[in-house]
């Protein structure tokens, strides 16, 4: 139930991301790498706090993108615990991540004028458009 979480400071500097690591101008001082359990509201809140502590400002954008596809098997053979785990991460994680970010934005807006616009992005799978055999817990 863990997802890799990365936060980058956006600034007016010439920093940019590149698919080629040799040409990337982002250094480790501008990054925060942390594993966060998307099903744990306290862990999500702690991650938001860690980002603010590291960069000294509120978070402008939050992207919910954690998801699992496990196990791949016919629904008739799947244990309910596996189905529930998919729901907890794929749906519950989005709900809890969204809730944590909304609380962050509301609190930060009271304390910082820097946060004028906040963006929330929820990414889904192409499987939202078409089901696949064995993906019963996912689709």
CSV table of C-alpha atoms in Angstrom, one decimal:
chain,number,residue,atom,x,y,z
A,1,UNK,CA,0.0,0.0,0.0
A,2,UNK,CA,2.9,2.3,-0.6
A,3,UNK,CA,3.5,4.8,-3.3
A,4,UNK,CA,6.7,6.7,-4.2
A,5,UNK,CA,6.1,10.4,-3.6
A,6,UNK,CA,8.3,13.1,-5.1
A,7,UNK,CA,8.0,16.8,-4.6
A,8,UNK,CA,9.9,19.4,-6.6
A,9,UNK,CA,10.3,23.1,-5.8
A,10,UNK,CA,9.1,25.2,-8.7
A,11,UNK,CA,11.1,28.4,-8.9
A,12,UNK,CA,12.0,31.1,-11.4
A,13,UNK,CA,15.4,29.5,-11.8
A,14,UNK,CA,16.2,27.7,-15.1
A,15,UNK,CA,15.6,24.3,-13.5
A,16,UNK,CA,13.9,21.8,-15.8
A,17,UNK,CA,13.1,18.1,-15.9
A,18,UNK,CA,14.4,16.0,-18.7
A,19,UNK,CA,14.0,12.3,-19.6
A,20,UNK,CA,17.7,12.1,-19.9
A,21,UNK,CA,19.4,12.1,-16.5
A,22,UNK,CA,22.6,13.6,-18.0
A,23,UNK,CA,20.8,16.7,-19.1
A,24,UNK,CA,18.7,17.2,-16.0
A,25,UNK,CA,19.4,20.4,-14.1
A,26,UNK,CA,17.4,19.4,-10.9
A,27,UNK,CA,19.7,18.7,-8.0
A,28,UNK,CA,18.9,16.8,-4.9
A,29,UNK,CA,18.5,20.0,-2.9
A,30,UNK,CA,15.4,20.7,-5.0
A,31,UNK,CA,13.9,17.2,-4.5
A,32,UNK,CA,12.2,15.3,-1.6
A,33,UNK,CA,11.9,11.5,-2.0
A,34,UNK,CA,9.7,9.7,0.4
A,35,UNK,CA,7.5,6.6,0.5
A,36,UNK,CA,4.0,7.3,1.6
A,37,UNK,CA,1.2,4.9,2.4
A,38,UNK,CA,-1.7,6.5,0.5
A,39,UNK,CA,-4.2,4.7,2.7
A,40,UNK,CA,-2.8,6.4,5.8
A,41,UNK,CA,-4.2,9.9,6.3
A,42,UNK,CA,-1.6,10.7,9.0
A,43,UNK,CA,1.3,9.6,6.7
A,44,UNK,CA,-0.1,11.8,3.9
A,45,UNK,CA,-0.3,14.8,6.3
A,46,UNK,CA,3.2,14.2,7.5
A,47,UNK,CA,4.4,14.1,3.9
A,48,UNK,CA,2.7,17.4,3.2
A,49,UNK,CA,4.4,18.9,6.3
A,50,UNK,CA,7.8,17.5,5.3
A,51,UNK,CA,7.5,19.2,1.9
A,52,UNK,CA,6.6,22.5,3.5
A,53,UNK,CA,9.4,22.1,6.0
A,54,UNK,CA,12.0,21.4,3.2
A,55,UNK,CA,10.9,24.2,0.8
A,56,UNK,CA,9.4,26.7,3.2
A,57,UNK,CA,6.2,27.3,1.2
A,58,UNK,CA,2.9,25.6,0.6
A,59,UNK,CA,2.4,23.0,-2.2
A,60,UNK,CA,1.0,24.4,-5.4
A,61,UNK,CA,0.0,21.2,-7.1
A,62,UNK,CA,-1.0,17.7,-5.9
A,63,UNK,CA,-1.2,14.7,-8.1
A,64,UNK,CA,-3.0,11.5,-7.1
A,65,UNK,CA,-1.4,8.7,-9.2
A,66,UNK,CA,-1.0,5.7,-6.9
A,67,UNK,CA,-2.7,2.4,-8.0
A,68,UNK,CA,-2.2,-1.3,-8.0
A,69,UNK,CA,-3.4,-4.2,-10.2
A,70,UNK,CA,-3.0,-7.2,-8.0
A,71,UNK,CA,-3.8,-10.0,-8.4
A,72,UNK,CA,-4.6,-10.5,-12.1
A,73,UNK,CA,-7.1,-13.3,-12.0
A,74,UNK,CA,-10.8,-13.9,-12.7
A,75,UNK,CA,-13.0,-12.3,-10.1
A,76,UNK,CA,-14.6,-15.6,-9.3
A,77,UNK,CA,-11.3,-16.8,-8.0
A,78,UNK,CA,-10.3,-13.7,-6.2
A,79,UNK,CA,-10.3,-13.4,-2.4
A,80,UNK,CA,-12.3,-10.5,-1.0
A,81,UNK,CA,-9.2,-9.3,0.8
A,82,UNK,CA,-7.4,-8.8,-2.5
A,83,UNK,CA,-10.4,-7.0,-4.0
A,84,UNK,CA,-10.7,-4.8,-0.9
A,85,UNK,CA,-7.0,-3.9,-1.0
A,86,UNK,CA,-7.4,-2.7,-4.6
A,87,UNK,CA,-10.3,-0.5,-3.6
A,88,UNK,CA,-8.5,0.8,-0.5
A,89,UNK,CA,-5.5,1.9,-2.6
A,90,UNK,CA,-7.1,2.8,-6.0
A,91,UNK,CA,-10.1,4.6,-4.6
A,92,UNK,CA,-9.4,5.2,-0.9
A,93,UNK,CA,-5.9,6.6,-1.7
A,94,UNK,CA,-7.4,9.1,-4.1
A,95,UNK,CA,-10.0,10.1,-1.5
A,96,UNK,CA,-7.5,10.4,1.3
A,97,UNK,CA,-4.9,12.2,-0.9
A,98,UNK,CA,-7.5,14.7,-2.1
A,99,UNK,CA,-8.7,15.3,1.5
A,100,UNK,CA,-5.1,15.8,2.8
A,101,UNK,CA,-4.4,18.3,0.0
A,102,UNK,CA,-7.6,20.2,0.4
A,103,UNK,CA,-6.9,20.6,4.2
A,104,UNK,CA,-3.3,21.7,3.3
A,105,UNK,CA,-4.6,24.3,0.9
A,106,UNK,CA,-7.2,25.7,3.3
A,107,UNK,CA,-4.7,25.9,6.1
A,108,UNK,CA,-1.9,27.3,3.9
A,109,UNK,CA,-4.2,29.9,2.4
A,110,UNK,CA,-4.8,31.4,5.8
A,111,UNK,CA,-1.0,31.6,6.6
A,112,UNK,CA,0.6,32.3,3.2
A,113,UNK,CA,-0.2,34.7,0.5
A,114,UNK,CA,2.0,32.7,-1.8
A,115,UNK,CA,-0.7,30.1,-2.3
A,116,UNK,CA,-3.1,31.9,-4.6
A,117,UNK,CA,-3.9,29.0,-7.0
A,118,UNK,CA,-3.8,25.4,-6.1
A,119,UNK,CA,-4.1,22.5,-8.6
A,120,UNK,CA,-5.4,19.0,-7.9
A,121,UNK,CA,-4.9,16.3,-10.5
A,122,UNK,CA,-6.4,12.8,-10.4
A,123,UNK,CA,-4.9,10.4,-12.9
A,124,UNK,CA,-6.8,7.3,-13.8
A,125,UNK,CA,-6.0,4.3,-16.0
A,126,UNK,CA,-6.9,3.6,-19.6
A,127,UNK,CA,-8.7,0.6,-18.1
A,128,UNK,CA,-11.3,3.1,-16.9
A,129,UNK,CA,-12.5,3.1,-20.6
A,130,UNK,CA,-12.3,-0.6,-21.2
A,131,UNK,CA,-12.2,-3.7,-19.0
A,132,UNK,CA,-9.7,-6.5,-19.4
A,133,UNK,CA,-9.9,-10.2,-18.5
A,134,UNK,CA,-8.5,-10.8,-15.0
A,135,UNK,CA,-8.6,-7.2,-14.0
A,136,UNK,CA,-11.9,-7.5,-12.0
A,137,UNK,CA,-10.5,-5.9,-8.8
A,138,UNK,CA,-9.0,-3.0,-10.8
A,139,UNK,CA,-11.8,-2.1,-13.3
